[in-house]
Tab-separated table of C-alpha atoms in Angstrom:
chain	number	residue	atom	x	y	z
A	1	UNK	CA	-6.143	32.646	3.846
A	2	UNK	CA	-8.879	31.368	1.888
A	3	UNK	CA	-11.221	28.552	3.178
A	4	UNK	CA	-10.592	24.747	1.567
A	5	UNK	CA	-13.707	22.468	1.065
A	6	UNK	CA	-13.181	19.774	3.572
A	7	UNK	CA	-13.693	17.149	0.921
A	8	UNK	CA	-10.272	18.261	-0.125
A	9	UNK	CA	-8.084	18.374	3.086
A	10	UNK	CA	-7.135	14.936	2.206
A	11	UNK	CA	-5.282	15.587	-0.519
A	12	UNK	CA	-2.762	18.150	2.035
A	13	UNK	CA	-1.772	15.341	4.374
A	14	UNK	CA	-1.451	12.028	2.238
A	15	UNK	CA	0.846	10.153	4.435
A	16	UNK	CA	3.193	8.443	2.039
A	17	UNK	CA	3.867	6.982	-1.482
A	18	UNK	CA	1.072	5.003	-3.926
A	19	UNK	CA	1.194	1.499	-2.792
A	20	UNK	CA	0.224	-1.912	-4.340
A	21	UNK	CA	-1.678	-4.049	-1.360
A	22	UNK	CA	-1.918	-7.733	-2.557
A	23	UNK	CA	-3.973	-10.099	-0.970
A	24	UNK	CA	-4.961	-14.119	-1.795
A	25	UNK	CA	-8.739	-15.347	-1.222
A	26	UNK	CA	-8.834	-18.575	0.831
A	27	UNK	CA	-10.148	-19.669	-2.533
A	28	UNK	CA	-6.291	-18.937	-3.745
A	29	UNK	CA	-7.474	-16.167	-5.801
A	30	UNK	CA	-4.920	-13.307	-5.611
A	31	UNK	CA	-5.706	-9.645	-6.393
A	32	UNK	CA	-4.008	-6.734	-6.417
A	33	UNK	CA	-4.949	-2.947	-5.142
A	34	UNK	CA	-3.654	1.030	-5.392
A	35	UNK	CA	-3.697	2.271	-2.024
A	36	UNK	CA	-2.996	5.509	-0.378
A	37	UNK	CA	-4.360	6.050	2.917
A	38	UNK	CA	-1.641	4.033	5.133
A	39	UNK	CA	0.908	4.939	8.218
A	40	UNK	CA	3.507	3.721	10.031
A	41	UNK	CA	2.861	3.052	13.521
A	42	UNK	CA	5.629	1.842	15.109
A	43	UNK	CA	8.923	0.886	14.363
A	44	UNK	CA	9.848	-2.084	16.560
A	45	UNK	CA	8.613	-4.385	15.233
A	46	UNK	CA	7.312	-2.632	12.119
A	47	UNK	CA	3.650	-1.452	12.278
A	48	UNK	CA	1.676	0.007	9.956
A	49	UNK	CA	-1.902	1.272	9.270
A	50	UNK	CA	-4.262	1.140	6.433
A	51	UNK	CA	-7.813	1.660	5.262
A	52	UNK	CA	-9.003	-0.540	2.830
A	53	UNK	CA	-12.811	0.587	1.693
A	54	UNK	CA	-15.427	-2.133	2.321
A	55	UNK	CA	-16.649	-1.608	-1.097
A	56	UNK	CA	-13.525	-2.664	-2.382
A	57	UNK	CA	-12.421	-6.589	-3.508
A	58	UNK	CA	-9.839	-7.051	-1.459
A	59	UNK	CA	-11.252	-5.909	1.823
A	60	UNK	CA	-13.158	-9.724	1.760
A	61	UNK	CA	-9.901	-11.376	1.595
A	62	UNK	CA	-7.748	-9.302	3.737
A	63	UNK	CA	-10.381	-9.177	6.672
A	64	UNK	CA	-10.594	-13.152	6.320
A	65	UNK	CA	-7.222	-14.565	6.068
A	66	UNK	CA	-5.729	-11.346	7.811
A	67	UNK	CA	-2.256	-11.815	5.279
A	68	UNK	CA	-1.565	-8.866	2.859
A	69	UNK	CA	1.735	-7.900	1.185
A	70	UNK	CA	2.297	-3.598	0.853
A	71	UNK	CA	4.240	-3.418	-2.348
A	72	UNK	CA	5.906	0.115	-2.927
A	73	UNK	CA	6.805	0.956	-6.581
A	74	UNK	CA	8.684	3.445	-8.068
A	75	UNK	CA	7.253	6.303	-10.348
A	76	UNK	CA	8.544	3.830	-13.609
A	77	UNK	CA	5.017	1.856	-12.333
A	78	UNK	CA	3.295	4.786	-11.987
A	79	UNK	CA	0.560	4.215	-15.398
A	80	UNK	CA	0.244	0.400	-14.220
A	81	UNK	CA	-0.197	2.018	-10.466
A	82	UNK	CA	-3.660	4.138	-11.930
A	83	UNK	CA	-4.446	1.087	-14.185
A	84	UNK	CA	-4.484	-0.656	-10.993
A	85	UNK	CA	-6.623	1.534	-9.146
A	86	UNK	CA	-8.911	1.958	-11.918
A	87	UNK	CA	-10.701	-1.188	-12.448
A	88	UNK	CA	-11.889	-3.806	-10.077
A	89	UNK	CA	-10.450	-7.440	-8.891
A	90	UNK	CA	-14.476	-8.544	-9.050
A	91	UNK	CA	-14.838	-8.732	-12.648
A	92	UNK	CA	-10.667	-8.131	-14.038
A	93	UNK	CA	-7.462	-10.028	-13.241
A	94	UNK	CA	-5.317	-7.171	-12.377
A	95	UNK	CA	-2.421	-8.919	-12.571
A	96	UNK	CA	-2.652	-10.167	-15.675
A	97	UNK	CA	-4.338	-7.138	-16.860
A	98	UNK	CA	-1.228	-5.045	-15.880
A	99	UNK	CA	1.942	-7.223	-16.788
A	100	UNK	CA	2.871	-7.139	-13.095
A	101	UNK	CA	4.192	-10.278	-11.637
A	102	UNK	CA	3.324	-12.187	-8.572
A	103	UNK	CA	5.978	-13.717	-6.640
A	104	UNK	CA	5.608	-16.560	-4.114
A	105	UNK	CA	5.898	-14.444	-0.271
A	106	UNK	CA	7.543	-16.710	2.301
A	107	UNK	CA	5.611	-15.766	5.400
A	108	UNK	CA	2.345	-15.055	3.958
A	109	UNK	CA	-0.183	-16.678	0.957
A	110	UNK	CA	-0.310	-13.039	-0.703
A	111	UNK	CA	2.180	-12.277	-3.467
A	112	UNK	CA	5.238	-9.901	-3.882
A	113	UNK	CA	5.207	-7.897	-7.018
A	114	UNK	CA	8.144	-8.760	-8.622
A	115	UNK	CA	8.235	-5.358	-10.361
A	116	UNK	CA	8.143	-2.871	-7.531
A	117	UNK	CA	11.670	-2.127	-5.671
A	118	UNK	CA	10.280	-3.146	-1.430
A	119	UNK	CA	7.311	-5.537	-0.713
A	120	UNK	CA	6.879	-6.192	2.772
A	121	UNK	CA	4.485	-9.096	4.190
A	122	UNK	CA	1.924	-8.232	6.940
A	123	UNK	CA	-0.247	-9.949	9.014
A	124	UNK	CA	-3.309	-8.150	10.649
A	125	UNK	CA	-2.744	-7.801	14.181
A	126	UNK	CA	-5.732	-5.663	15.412
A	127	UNK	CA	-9.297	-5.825	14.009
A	128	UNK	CA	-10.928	-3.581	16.386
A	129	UNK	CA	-10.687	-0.557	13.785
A	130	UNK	CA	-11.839	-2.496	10.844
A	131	UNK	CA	-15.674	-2.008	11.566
A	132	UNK	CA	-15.822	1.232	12.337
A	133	UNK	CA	-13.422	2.890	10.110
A	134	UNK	CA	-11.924	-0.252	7.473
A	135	UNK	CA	-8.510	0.574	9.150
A	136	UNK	CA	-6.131	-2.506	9.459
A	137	UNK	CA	-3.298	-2.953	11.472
A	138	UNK	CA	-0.737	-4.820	10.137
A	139	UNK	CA	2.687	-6.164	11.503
A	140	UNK	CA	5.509	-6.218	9.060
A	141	UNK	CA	7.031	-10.080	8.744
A	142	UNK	CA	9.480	-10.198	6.299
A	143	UNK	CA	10.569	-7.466	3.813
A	144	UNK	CA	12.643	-6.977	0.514
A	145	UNK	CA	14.306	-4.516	-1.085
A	146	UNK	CA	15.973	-4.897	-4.810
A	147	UNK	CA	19.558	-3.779	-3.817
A	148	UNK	CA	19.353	-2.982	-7.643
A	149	UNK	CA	17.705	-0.245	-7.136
A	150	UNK	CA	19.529	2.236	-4.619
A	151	UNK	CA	17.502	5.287	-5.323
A	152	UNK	CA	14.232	4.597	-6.376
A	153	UNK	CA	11.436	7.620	-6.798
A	154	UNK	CA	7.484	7.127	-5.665
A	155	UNK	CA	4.678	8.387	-6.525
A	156	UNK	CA	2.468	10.231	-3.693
A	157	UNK	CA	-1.715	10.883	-4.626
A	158	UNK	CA	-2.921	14.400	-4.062
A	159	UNK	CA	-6.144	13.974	-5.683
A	160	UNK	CA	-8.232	14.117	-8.724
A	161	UNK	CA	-5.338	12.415	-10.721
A	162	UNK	CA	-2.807	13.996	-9.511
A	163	UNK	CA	0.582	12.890	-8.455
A	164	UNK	CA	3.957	14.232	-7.378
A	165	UNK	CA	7.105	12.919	-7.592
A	166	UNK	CA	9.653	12.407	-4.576
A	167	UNK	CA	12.412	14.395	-5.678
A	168	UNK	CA	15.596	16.053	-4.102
A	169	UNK	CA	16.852	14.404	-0.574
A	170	UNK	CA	18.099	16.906	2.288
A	171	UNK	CA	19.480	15.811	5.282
A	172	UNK	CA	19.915	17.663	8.715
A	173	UNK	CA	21.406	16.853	11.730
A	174	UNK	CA	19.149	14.478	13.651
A	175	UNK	CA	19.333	14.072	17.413
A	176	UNK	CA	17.211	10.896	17.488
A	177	UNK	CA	18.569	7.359	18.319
């Protein structure tokens, strides 16, 4: 064994695929972040986790009207995905900047991406994290899936630029209900 910098343990236990968070402003703005750092929580009803940086745009707008939509795409998205993550909702119109399209959500003011194969619409439904460590918890209130798209591939962040691909499925017995 060799010792790993701590700064990089991260990048060993990312917890799912490259996400698109969407939020609107109470202003109606609507914006559009790459995430990575999220988790489900439960499953009944659907829970999730996710850090959003304070330094980033949409942390102002998901902290005040507590509505997001968690957009998953599939690797095709992967170069708008970076282009995403690379610039900032302060100054740039991500949307527009990326060709992705919003979509009106039903349960929440934040948009769908009309482009990425689920989108699921959250509400926050615990704050006490959020100060300490930007983590929201979020309740999952609708979701859609593009039954055109039966076997769609994401993209997973392990640092510096780097992605992998989801790849081969395998299946074992499973004893679980």
């Amino acid at each position: 064994m060799k010792e790993l910098p701590l700064a990089d343990v991260y990048r060993l236990i990312e917890p799912g695929p490259v996400v698109l968070l969407t939020t609107r402003s109470r202003q109606g703005r609507a914006n559009v972040m790459t995430m990575s750092w999220h988790m489900m929580m439960e499953f009944t009803p659907p829970t999730l986790a996710c850090v959003v940086s304070s330094d980033d745009f949409s942390f102002a707008a998901l902290r005040e009207t507590k509505e997001c939509v968690i957009a998953i795409p599939a690797v095709e998205l992967a170069e708008k995905v970076v282009k995403v993550g690379n610039c900032s909702g302060r100054d740039t119109d991500k949307f527009a900047t990326t060709w992705l399209t919003p979509l009106r959500a039903e349960q929440v003011s934040a948009p769908l991406v009309a482009e990425c194969f689920a989108n699921l619409e959250c509400r926050v439904v615990d704050t006490r994290l959020i100060n300490r460590y930007n983590l929201f918890v979020l309740e999952v209130v609708k979701a859609w899936i593009d039954p055109g798209r039966p076997k769609p591939r994401t993209i997973h962040h392990i640092g510096n630029g780097a992605f992998i691909v989801d790849g081969e499925v395998i299946h074992f017995e499973s004893r679980m209900p």
